[in-house]
Amino acid sequence: MTSDSSKPRTIKTIKINVDKCNGCRACEVICSAFHAQPRYSSTNPARARVRVIREPLASIYVPVYAGEYTAAECAGRDKYTIDGKEYAECAFCRASCPSRGFFKEPDSDLPLKCDMCESDPSLKEPLCVQWCLTDALTFEERQVEETPAPAPEEVDAGLEALANKHGWDKVRDALGRLAKEE
Amino acid sequence: MRYAETGFNLEVDLTRGSIERVPTDPRLTELHLGGLGTNARMFWDRVPPEVEPFSPDNLLVFGTGLLVGTPAPGCNRTVVSCISPQTRFFAFSMMGGFWGPELKLAGYDKLVVRGRSPELVYLWINDGKVEIRDASRLRGLGSLETAELIRQELNEPHAQVASIGLAGENRVFFASIEQGRSSASRLGVGAVMGDKNLKAVAVKGSQDINIARPAEFLQMCNEALQFIKVREKNPIPGVMPILAGLGSPQEMAIHDEKWHTENFAWGNARHRRKDFWTDEVKEAWTGTMETMRTRLLSCYNCPMKCGAAISVDTRMCSYMMKCFSKLTYTMAAFADLNFGLRIAQKATEHGVDAFSAPQTMAFALELLEAGILTEKDMPGLPASNEGKFYWLLDRIVRREGIGDILANGTYWAAKEIGKGAEEYAHNNIKKTEQLPLKLGMLNPIYFLMYCTGEKANITQIEGNFPQAPFNTREEREAFVANWEQVPDERFKQWFLEWETRGEKSIPQYPSVDATCEIVHWQEKMHYIDDATGMCAGLSSFPLKPPFHIHILPKLISCGAGLDLDEARLNHVTRRNRTLVRANNIRRGLTREDEKPPEDHWRKRFPELEKKLLDEYYKFKGWNLDGIPTHATLHELDLDYVAEDFLRRGILPRETASPPLPGSSKGGAA
Ligand code: SF4
Ligand code: SF4
Ligand code: SF4
């Protein structure tokens, strides 16, 4: 494991202002078109990596982005009430999860995940943001420093603690094994 | 592979309970595109003129436009067609919102409903799985309540539901079909749905919609979005604020209602209130709107947010509305906006048209005042003005007592009541209520649009040409400077020379010839939209829209894989327009039906009006009775219509040749 201790990393954030969302689903439309093969050859919001949770009569409109796949649904669920409005169970969760219809390819059930419109050359803004003219979705990029490597004294102290607990032999064996795997 | 369209219709016979997925003929797409065009063809082929509105043989067709569900912004229209109980003609009532794209995504271009179910049912379309389900527990419920209960019953929170309320169930002639954000309100399509015992249609889809030439198509969509951004920052100067931007009239976003409240007539399309819009009114109405309007809402894939969630004493959304329905109840009742927004909630749940319903109620109260109706006809009528409107709405949607008569709209109600009531049904064209406008000087452009608009609704034919001249030459020059939407340069010239008074003002200017062209252009753009499913708000309705005649042929071609240029699109559009007319001619439409309400203008010019209509008919390739000639029909590949007209004696044999002057090469394009 080698890491250049001062390399900056880019964090891409889509900021979602649910108060500005007008429920139009343009984000879903264009996302699905972008990921069609060939590009833009079809559209189908069921394949989109962003879905708008809409409950018009509760005045609820929440664009949610597809995150990680999960094989099993959560045993415990959450349900939020904000400003007097009760949101559906799991409303804010990004998982592609067996308990919901979103974020799966309709025919194969393969999980979908937002890739920030990865492409070459890269886009200046993700497409869902570009197509959201009401600015419910905006895009922000910022650079962060990689967490610096811990100082050597700290490593020494950590190893000493482990040796006190398990004995030096065991720590040496473990280090050797890990180094080989690396 | 089919592009933009799915290539299938869903045919449901409610008498037999049968459901079929029927492939469509791609040639029909080339001939008529989709939406209104293919609807009109279906009615010509399948609904002979003897069919009564409330007959199992009447079709109720939900036809999505050709580009609906593609990434083209604002392409979300469904054209609902049937034979209207009110006009008894071919109806085409448009709805935006989310239902049409969902039907397309489920794999169907049209839903075609025929027959009549023995019990109240609803339809559940879930991709390839379609069920007719019991709706008995939904009887009498509001349209939005119904939609919500169906979503719960199916456990499908994202199903799109189009439904009727009590008015549709009771076949009120101006009953609407509601689908949350939007509705198909005009001409009683909800009554026909009720007659079929169909309470609602829920739909959810997850199929692909294919694009023929993806890269070009997307580029055009992106350019349109860029155009919209710029255009929204640059409202047109000198035009009333609600019409200066894009979309439907922006009455949810913009509070300034001086134009409507002072220029439109209050009550039963009766009184102008010239100094109505005072600072106090402005402040009070702004307050009402700011409190009750809780979110601006768009239709599917459109940034314009013409609609709004209205919250009546709740943080939730009570119902959704847009446009002039904001004011119709208020103005009919001489009330304030608070009343208007509250009664509109009830009216939306019951599912009635927001033009016809308030006018019919105001008409009833005028009859009472005139002694034509008496207290005995209205037992229990509350004393308060606002109470009277709630009471009348309730009677109408239940068809109870006098409500049973009023439920047929002012034209038919006046006939039934008699005793001079006809005088009070003064705001109809083709038996249906119009916008409440009463003006001074005849406007030749509007005269022709009112006369000949087959939909009998001015907002569905007016649009791209300014409604009135601008004051100064300078303003007009500024306006035409970047007017790329006109078919050709002549239109700019006509507008440049159009003055507010003097020789070059209405009624003599624009000239008859120019008037024909201006009307034809505006109508043409609506017929294109009605076939593609493009919302008029981004195309045929506002000034300087992103989509227009120089862009649409390519957009349609890239999307649907057709090969259209302007000439070919003009030809298809003329064919569709003529076929709509042919349906109505066959059902008895005559020149006699083509006139504005008598009191629409105070100053009328019978000779000029006759000339306008004569010349416009010729321009369109119709004879002086307004019937498309043999030559026109032949040119538009509508020989089967000509044959039918001959058989029925609608066209005489001898005109088969030679064609009337101007009929085959009429300037109409
Ligand atoms: S495009 Fe924007 S406004 Fe439209 S649904 Fe998505 S987030 Fe909401
Ligand atoms: S960022 Fe790109 S991939 Fe992610 S949801 Fe938006 S359009 Fe889809
Ligand atoms: S312009 Fe307005 S009415 Fe038309 S599709 Fe857009 S939001 Fe809907």
Tab-separated table of N, CA, C and O and ligand atoms in Angstrom, chain A residues 14 27-28 30-32 34-35 48-51 64-66 113-118 123 125-129 137 139, ligand 2:
chain	number	residue	atom	x	y	z
A	14	ILE	N	-23.652	16.465	-5.476
A	14	ILE	CA	-24.873	17.020	-6.057
A	14	ILE	C	-25.712	17.517	-4.885
A	14	ILE	O	-26.018	16.757	-3.971
A	27	CYS	N	-34.721	14.812	-14.539
A	27	CYS	CA	-33.487	14.163	-14.092
A	27	CYS	C	-33.523	12.666	-14.407
A	27	CYS	O	-32.547	12.097	-14.901
A	28	GLU	N	-34.678	12.040	-14.174
A	28	GLU	CA	-34.805	10.605	-14.462
A	28	GLU	C	-34.708	10.352	-15.962
A	28	GLU	O	-34.040	9.423	-16.416
A	30	ILE	N	-33.282	12.089	-18.406
A	30	ILE	CA	-31.991	12.269	-19.059
A	30	ILE	C	-30.961	11.271	-18.541
A	30	ILE	O	-30.105	10.801	-19.288
A	31	CYS	N	-31.064	10.898	-17.279
A	31	CYS	CA	-30.137	9.886	-16.751
A	31	CYS	C	-30.317	8.580	-17.504
A	31	CYS	O	-29.350	7.954	-17.928
A	32	SER	N	-31.559	8.167	-17.683
A	32	SER	CA	-31.779	6.892	-18.374
A	32	SER	C	-31.318	6.978	-19.829
A	32	SER	O	-30.770	6.021	-20.366
A	34	PHE	N	-28.887	8.873	-20.998
A	34	PHE	CA	-27.424	8.924	-21.014
A	34	PHE	C	-26.819	7.526	-20.898
A	34	PHE	O	-25.796	7.214	-21.506
A	35	HIS	N	-27.458	6.684	-20.093
A	35	HIS	CA	-26.895	5.359	-19.867
A	35	HIS	C	-27.394	4.314	-20.866
A	35	HIS	O	-27.061	3.139	-20.744
A	48	ALA	N	-33.322	4.746	-14.457
A	48	ALA	CA	-32.555	5.920	-14.030
A	48	ALA	C	-31.863	5.677	-12.705
A	48	ALA	O	-32.328	4.887	-11.887
A	49	ARG	N	-30.773	6.371	-12.512
A	49	ARG	CA	-30.007	6.245	-11.268
A	49	ARG	C	-30.347	7.366	-10.309
A	49	ARG	O	-29.665	7.600	-9.314
A	50	VAL	N	-31.347	8.113	-10.664
A	50	VAL	CA	-31.935	9.054	-9.714
A	50	VAL	C	-33.431	8.872	-9.871
A	50	VAL	O	-33.937	8.728	-10.984
A	51	ARG	N	-34.151	8.797	-8.774
A	51	ARG	CA	-35.606	8.686	-8.850
A	51	ARG	C	-36.204	9.731	-7.923
A	51	ARG	O	-35.658	10.012	-6.850
A	64	VAL	N	-33.793	11.052	-5.147
A	64	VAL	CA	-32.878	10.182	-4.410
A	64	VAL	C	-31.944	9.507	-5.411
A	64	VAL	O	-32.389	9.035	-6.457
A	65	TYR	N	-30.669	9.458	-5.069
A	65	TYR	CA	-29.661	8.897	-5.978
A	65	TYR	C	-29.340	7.456	-5.624
A	65	TYR	O	-29.297	7.101	-4.454
A	66	ALA	N	-29.100	6.644	-6.636
A	66	ALA	CA	-28.790	5.243	-6.424
A	66	ALA	C	-27.398	5.094	-5.826
A	66	ALA	O	-26.419	5.575	-6.384
A	113	LYS	N	-26.370	2.073	-10.102
A	113	LYS	CA	-25.719	2.986	-9.179
A	113	LYS	C	-25.332	4.255	-9.920
A	113	LYS	O	-24.860	4.193	-11.058
A	114	CYS	N	-25.558	5.384	-9.296
A	114	CYS	CA	-25.175	6.656	-9.917
A	114	CYS	C	-23.656	6.696	-10.062
A	114	CYS	O	-22.923	6.483	-9.101
A	115	ASP	N	-23.182	6.965	-11.287
A	115	ASP	CA	-21.734	7.026	-11.514
A	115	ASP	C	-21.308	8.462	-11.818
A	115	ASP	O	-20.256	8.698	-12.400
A	116	MET	N	-22.141	9.412	-11.452
A	116	MET	CA	-21.860	10.835	-11.705
A	116	MET	C	-21.608	11.080	-13.193
A	116	MET	O	-20.831	11.948	-13.564
A	117	CYS	N	-22.296	10.311	-14.024
A	117	CYS	CA	-22.177	10.468	-15.474
A	117	CYS	C	-20.738	10.335	-15.946
A	117	CYS	O	-20.280	11.116	-16.792
A	118	GLU	N	-20.061	9.370	-15.403
A	118	GLU	CA	-18.679	9.142	-15.791
A	118	GLU	C	-18.588	8.987	-17.305
A	118	GLU	O	-19.352	8.220	-17.897
A	123	LEU	N	-18.003	15.256	-18.356
A	123	LEU	CA	-18.951	16.349	-18.530
A	123	LEU	C	-18.657	17.461	-17.537
A	123	LEU	O	-18.119	17.212	-16.467
A	125	GLU	N	-20.856	19.092	-15.950
A	125	GLU	CA	-21.784	18.855	-14.832
A	125	GLU	C	-22.538	17.579	-15.143
A	125	GLU	O	-22.796	17.289	-16.310
A	126	PRO	N	-22.934	16.828	-14.125
A	126	PRO	CA	-23.758	15.642	-14.407
A	126	PRO	C	-25.032	16.068	-15.154
A	126	PRO	O	-25.528	17.179	-14.982
A	127	LEU	N	-25.553	15.157	-15.957
A	127	LEU	CA	-26.671	15.539	-16.814
A	127	LEU	C	-27.947	15.862	-16.049
A	127	LEU	O	-28.704	16.755	-16.423
A	128	CYS	N	-28.192	15.127	-14.958
A	128	CYS	CA	-29.421	15.419	-14.210
A	128	CYS	C	-29.383	16.863	-13.713
A	128	CYS	O	-30.412	17.545	-13.674
A	129	VAL	N	-28.193	17.330	-13.362
A	129	VAL	CA	-28.054	18.717	-12.898
A	129	VAL	C	-28.286	19.673	-14.060
A	129	VAL	O	-29.016	20.659	-13.941
A	137	LEU	N	-31.351	20.752	-8.326
A	137	LEU	CA	-30.093	20.017	-8.301
A	137	LEU	C	-28.977	20.963	-8.734
A	137	LEU	O	-29.074	21.594	-9.785
A	139	PHE	N	-24.473	21.402	-8.635
A	139	PHE	CA	-23.287	20.560	-8.583
A	139	PHE	C	-22.132	21.335	-7.966
A	139	PHE	O	-21.966	22.527	-8.233
C	2	SF4	S1	-25.187	12.114	-11.911
C	2	SF4	FE1	-25.457	11.146	-13.913
C	2	SF4	S2	-25.546	8.958	-13.385
C	2	SF4	FE2	-25.917	10.055	-11.503
C	2	SF4	S3	-28.131	10.240	-11.410
C	2	SF4	FE3	-27.371	12.124	-12.363
C	2	SF4	S4	-27.529	11.692	-14.538
C	2	SF4	FE4	-27.650	9.724	-13.512
